[in-house]
PDB file of C-alpha atoms and ligand atoms in Angstrom:
ATOM      1  CA  MET A 244     -44.023 -10.647   7.419  1.00 48.00           C
ATOM      2  CA  ARG A 245     -42.058  -8.716   9.206  1.00 53.00           C
ATOM      3  CA  SER A 246     -41.806 -11.180  12.223  1.00 58.00           C
ATOM      4  CA  LEU A 247     -40.552 -13.836   9.959  1.00 75.00           C
ATOM      5  CA  LEU A 248     -37.382 -11.781   9.111  1.00 78.00           C
ATOM      6  CA  ILE A 249     -34.493 -11.879  11.694  1.00 79.00           C
ATOM      7  CA  LEU A 250     -31.463  -9.781  11.528  1.00 82.00           C
ATOM      8  CA  ILE A 251     -28.419 -11.587  12.166  1.00 79.00           C
ATOM      9  CA  ILE A 252     -24.789 -10.672  12.483  1.00 76.00           C
ATOM     10  CA  ILE A 253     -21.995 -12.900  10.561  1.00 76.00           C
ATOM     11  CA  LEU A 254     -18.858 -13.167  11.963  1.00 70.00           C
ATOM     12  CA  LEU A 255     -15.940 -13.439   9.522  1.00 62.00           C
ATOM     13  CA  SER A 256     -13.037 -15.692  10.604  1.00 53.00           C
ATOM     14  CA  GLN A 257     -10.321 -13.560   8.889  1.00 50.00           C
ATOM     15  CA  GLU A 258      -8.144 -11.146  10.923  1.00 48.00           C
ATOM     16  CA  ILE A 259      -7.916  -7.577   9.648  1.00 45.00           C
ATOM     17  CA  VAL A 260      -5.393  -5.677  11.175  1.00 44.00           C
ATOM     18  CA  HIS A 261      -6.682  -2.175  10.846  1.00 45.00           C
ATOM     19  CA  ALA A 262     -10.018  -3.001  12.128  1.00 42.00           C
ATOM     20  CA  GLN A 263     -10.787  -2.273  15.786  1.00 55.00           C
ATOM     21  CA  ARG A 264     -13.061  -4.989  16.212  1.00 71.00           C
ATOM     22  CA  THR A 265     -13.882  -8.551  14.757  1.00 82.00           C
ATOM     23  CA  PRO A 266     -14.899  -8.128  11.057  1.00 90.00           C
ATOM     24  CA  SER A 267     -18.570  -8.981  10.937  1.00 95.00           C
ATOM     25  CA  GLU A 268     -21.475  -8.191   8.605  1.00 96.00           C
ATOM     26  CA  ILE A 269     -25.365  -7.809   8.915  1.00 96.00           C
ATOM     27  CA  ALA A 270     -27.837 -10.105   7.293  1.00 95.00           C
ATOM     28  CA  VAL A 271     -31.524 -10.724   7.065  1.00 94.00           C
ATOM     29  CA  PHE A 272     -32.908 -14.302   7.325  1.00 92.00           C
ATOM     30  CA  ASN A 273     -36.247 -14.943   5.837  1.00 91.00           C
ATOM     31  CA  LEU A 274     -37.864 -17.831   7.911  1.00 91.00           C
ATOM     32  CA  GLU A 275     -40.483 -18.293   5.018  1.00 92.00           C
ATOM     33  CA  THR A 276     -38.007 -18.842   2.262  1.00 93.00           C
ATOM     34  CA  ASN A 277     -34.798 -19.994   4.194  1.00 93.00           C
ATOM     35  CA  GLU A 278     -33.293 -17.354   2.184  1.00 93.00           C
ATOM     36  CA  LEU A 279     -30.241 -15.391   3.982  1.00 94.00           C
ATOM     37  CA  ILE A 280     -29.421 -11.921   2.400  1.00 93.00           C
ATOM     38  CA  ARG A 281     -26.410 -10.152   3.209  1.00 95.00           C
ATOM     39  CA  LEU A 282     -26.707  -6.593   3.868  1.00 96.00           C
ATOM     40  CA  THR A 283     -23.065  -5.177   4.501  1.00 96.00           C
ATOM     41  CA  PHE A 284     -20.122  -5.915   2.534  1.00 95.00           C
ATOM     42  CA  ASN A 285     -16.728  -4.777   4.033  1.00 94.00           C
ATOM     43  CA  GLU A 286     -13.929  -5.881   6.199  1.00 93.00           C
ATOM     44  CA  PHE A 287     -15.055  -3.948   9.364  1.00 95.00           C
ATOM     45  CA  ALA A 288     -17.229  -4.760  12.309  1.00 95.00           C
ATOM     46  CA  ASP A 289     -21.043  -4.088  11.295  1.00 96.00           C
ATOM     47  CA  GLU A 290     -22.914  -5.246  14.284  1.00 95.00           C
ATOM     48  CA  GLU A 291     -26.356  -4.519  16.772  1.00 95.00           C
ATOM     49  CA  PRO A 292     -28.723  -4.237  14.078  1.00 96.00           C
ATOM     50  CA  GLU A 293     -32.259  -3.149  15.311  1.00 96.00           C
ATOM     51  CA  TRP A 294     -35.334  -2.588  13.399  1.00 95.00           C
ATOM     52  CA  SER A 295     -37.450   0.690  13.391  1.00 97.00           C
ATOM     53  CA  PRO A 296     -40.709   0.137  14.938  1.00 97.00           C
ATOM     54  CA  ASP A 297     -42.552   0.296  11.517  1.00 96.00           C
ATOM     55  CA  GLY A 298     -39.674  -1.761   9.986  1.00 94.00           C
ATOM     56  CA  SER A 299     -38.809   0.860   7.387  1.00 96.00           C
ATOM     57  CA  LEU A 300     -35.177   1.457   8.697  1.00 97.00           C
ATOM     58  CA  ILE A 301     -32.492  -0.445  10.374  1.00 97.00           C
ATOM     59  CA  ILE A 302     -29.842   1.097  12.797  1.00 97.00           C
ATOM     60  CA  PHE A 303     -26.718  -0.650  13.424  1.00 97.00           C
ATOM     61  CA  ASP A 304     -23.068   0.319  14.534  1.00 96.00           C
ATOM     62  CA  SER A 305     -19.864   0.048  12.681  1.00 97.00           C
ATOM     63  CA  ASP A 306     -16.189   0.844  12.631  1.00 95.00           C
ATOM     64  CA  ARG A 307     -15.650   1.555   8.842  1.00 95.00           C
ATOM     65  CA  ALA A 308     -14.771   4.951   9.544  1.00 94.00           C
ATOM     66  CA  GLY A 309     -11.968   4.328  11.956  1.00 90.00           C
ATOM     67  CA  SER A 310     -14.081   5.703  15.027  1.00 91.00           C
ATOM     68  CA  ASN A 311     -17.233   3.507  16.086  1.00 95.00           C
ATOM     69  CA  ASP A 312     -20.418   5.191  14.764  1.00 97.00           C
ATOM     70  CA  LEU A 313     -24.050   4.557  14.442  1.00 98.00           C
ATOM     71  CA  TYR A 314     -25.469   4.285  11.109  1.00 98.00           C
ATOM     72  CA  GLN A 315     -28.918   3.498   9.178  1.00 97.00           C
ATOM     73  CA  MET A 316     -29.840   1.952   6.150  1.00 97.00           C
ATOM     74  CA  LYS A 317     -32.869   0.422   4.526  1.00 97.00           C
ATOM     75  CA  PRO A 318     -33.813  -3.160   5.176  1.00 95.00           C
ATOM     76  CA  ASP A 319     -32.494  -4.157   1.601  1.00 95.00           C
ATOM     77  CA  GLY A 320     -29.303  -2.768   2.814  1.00 96.00           C
ATOM     78  CA  THR A 321     -29.394   0.440   0.532  1.00 97.00           C
ATOM     79  CA  ASP A 322     -29.060   4.328   1.569  1.00 97.00           C
ATOM     80  CA  ILE A 323     -26.437   3.636   4.287  1.00 97.00           C
ATOM     81  CA  THR A 324     -26.323   6.834   6.433  1.00 97.00           C
ATOM     82  CA  ARG A 325     -23.649   7.891   8.970  1.00 98.00           C
ATOM     83  CA  LEU A 326     -25.399   9.383  11.968  1.00 98.00           C
ATOM     84  CA  THR A 327     -22.678   9.912  14.570  1.00 97.00           C
ATOM     85  CA  TYR A 328     -19.059  11.653  13.451  1.00 95.00           C
ATOM     86  CA  ASP A 329     -17.074  11.822  16.396  1.00 91.00           C
ATOM     87  CA  SER A 330     -14.162   9.903  17.976  1.00 92.00           C
ATOM     88  CA  ALA A 331     -16.049   8.590  20.849  1.00 94.00           C
ATOM     89  CA  LYS A 332     -17.598   5.262  20.520  1.00 95.00           C
ATOM     90  CA  GLU A 333     -21.002   5.280  19.732  1.00 96.00           C
ATOM     91  CA  ASP A 334     -23.047   1.912  19.853  1.00 94.00           C
ATOM     92  CA  HIS A 335     -26.082   0.064  21.530  1.00 94.00           C
ATOM     93  CA  GLY A 336     -28.376   1.881  19.515  1.00 95.00           C
ATOM     94  CA  ALA A 337     -32.079   1.587  20.288  1.00 96.00           C
ATOM     95  CA  TRP A 338     -35.283   3.087  18.931  1.00 97.00           C
ATOM     96  CA  SER A 339     -38.008   5.148  20.709  1.00 97.00           C
ATOM     97  CA  ARG A 340     -41.357   3.360  20.517  1.00 97.00           C
ATOM     98  CA  ASP A 341     -42.761   5.978  17.878  1.00 97.00           C
ATOM     99  CA  GLY A 342     -39.550   5.735  15.969  1.00 97.00           C
ATOM    100  CA  SER A 343     -38.762   9.360  16.093  1.00 98.00           C
ATOM    101  CA  LYS A 344     -35.574   8.825  18.405  1.00 98.00           C
ATOM    102  CA  LEU A 345     -32.503   6.859  18.764  1.00 97.00           C
ATOM    103  CA  LEU A 346     -31.167   6.141  22.535  1.00 96.00           C
ATOM    104  CA  PHE A 347     -27.407   4.900  22.218  1.00 96.00           C
ATOM    105  CA  GLN A 348     -24.273   4.424  24.414  1.00 96.00           C
ATOM    106  CA  TYR A 349     -21.611   7.211  24.017  1.00 95.00           C
ATOM    107  CA  ASP A 350     -18.290   5.798  25.241  1.00 94.00           C
ATOM    108  CA  ALA A 351     -15.558   8.544  25.175  1.00 88.00           C
ATOM    109  CA  GLY A 352     -12.916   6.281  26.796  1.00 86.00           C
ATOM    110  CA  SER A 353     -12.800   6.157  30.338  1.00 83.00           C
ATOM    111  CA  ASN A 354     -16.255   6.782  30.728  1.00 88.00           C
ATOM    112  CA  THR A 355     -20.000   6.125  29.384  1.00 93.00           C
ATOM    113  CA  ASP A 356     -23.012   7.480  29.150  1.00 94.00           C
ATOM    114  CA  VAL A 357     -26.484   7.293  27.512  1.00 95.00           C
ATOM    115  CA  TRP A 358     -27.245   9.820  24.715  1.00 96.00           C
ATOM    116  CA  LEU A 359     -30.502  10.563  22.731  1.00 97.00           C
ATOM    117  CA  MET A 360     -30.806  11.837  19.292  1.00 98.00           C
ATOM    118  CA  ASP A 361     -33.278  12.378  16.488  1.00 98.00           C
ATOM    119  CA  LYS A 362     -33.221   9.431  14.137  1.00 96.00           C
ATOM    120  CA  ASP A 363     -31.398  11.940  11.772  1.00 96.00           C
ATOM    121  CA  GLY A 364     -28.503  12.031  14.054  1.00 96.00           C
ATOM    122  CA  LYS A 365     -29.689  15.583  14.883  1.00 97.00           C
ATOM    123  CA  ASN A 366     -30.381  17.656  18.542  1.00 98.00           C
ATOM    124  CA  ARG A 367     -27.749  14.965  20.165  1.00 97.00           C
ATOM    125  CA  ILE A 368     -28.173  15.375  23.972  1.00 97.00           C
ATOM    126  CA  SER A 369     -26.563  13.543  27.192  1.00 95.00           C
ATOM    127  CA  LEU A 370     -28.940  11.744  29.333  1.00 95.00           C
ATOM    128  CA  THR A 371     -26.340  10.823  31.996  1.00 94.00           C
ATOM    129  CA  GLU A 372     -23.112  12.827  32.956  1.00 91.00           C
ATOM    130  CA  ASN A 373     -21.367  11.154  35.600  1.00 90.00           C
ATOM    131  CA  SER A 374     -18.104   9.141  36.115  1.00 90.00           C
ATOM    132  CA  ALA A 375     -19.801   5.906  36.271  1.00 89.00           C
ATOM    133  CA  ARG A 376     -20.262   3.541  33.312  1.00 89.00           C
ATOM    134  CA  ASP A 377     -23.819   4.536  31.899  1.00 90.00           C
ATOM    135  CA  GLY A 378     -24.992   2.620  28.760  1.00 85.00           C
ATOM    136  CA  TRP A 379     -26.607  -0.630  27.098  1.00 78.00           C
ATOM    137  CA  ALA A 380     -29.661   1.286  26.280  1.00 58.00           C
ATOM    138  CA  ASP A 381     -31.223  -1.406  24.485  1.00 56.00           C
TER     139      ASP A 381
HETATM  140 CA1   CA B 570     -18.468  -5.820   7.790  1.00 96.16          CA
HETATM  141 CA1   CA B 571     -17.915   7.807  17.041  1.00 96.16          CA
HETATM  142 CA1   CA B 572     -21.351   8.075  32.748  1.00 96.16          CA
END
């Protein structure tokens, strides 16, 4: 069943002045029923959705709080939880195979690094520390 559901991003055409990126939404498309279920509803950029290995959660990134951060939600769009809170740009989230940890790109401005944290946002550590651009963990 899970393989028949596709996460897609809807790009919205209207320009929103205060959004940092193009407004977009996350939706699930059911290949059996051709049903499109929209999961996010706001004028900000919600992007890069990734299923957890067991299908119980979706991580994504969003600039809805000003800074770009990682969030997670249930596949029906409920229980949205913010996972990162600082001013850096966190995106490109990816699940570990056992679903316990998240890899992501941490962009502080002049430089990016790959970070790792528990799926609830705790125990963040940087895996790379150098002046080159390291990223795209997924
Ligand atoms: Ca949005
Ligand atoms: Ca941030
Ligand atoms: Ca770096």
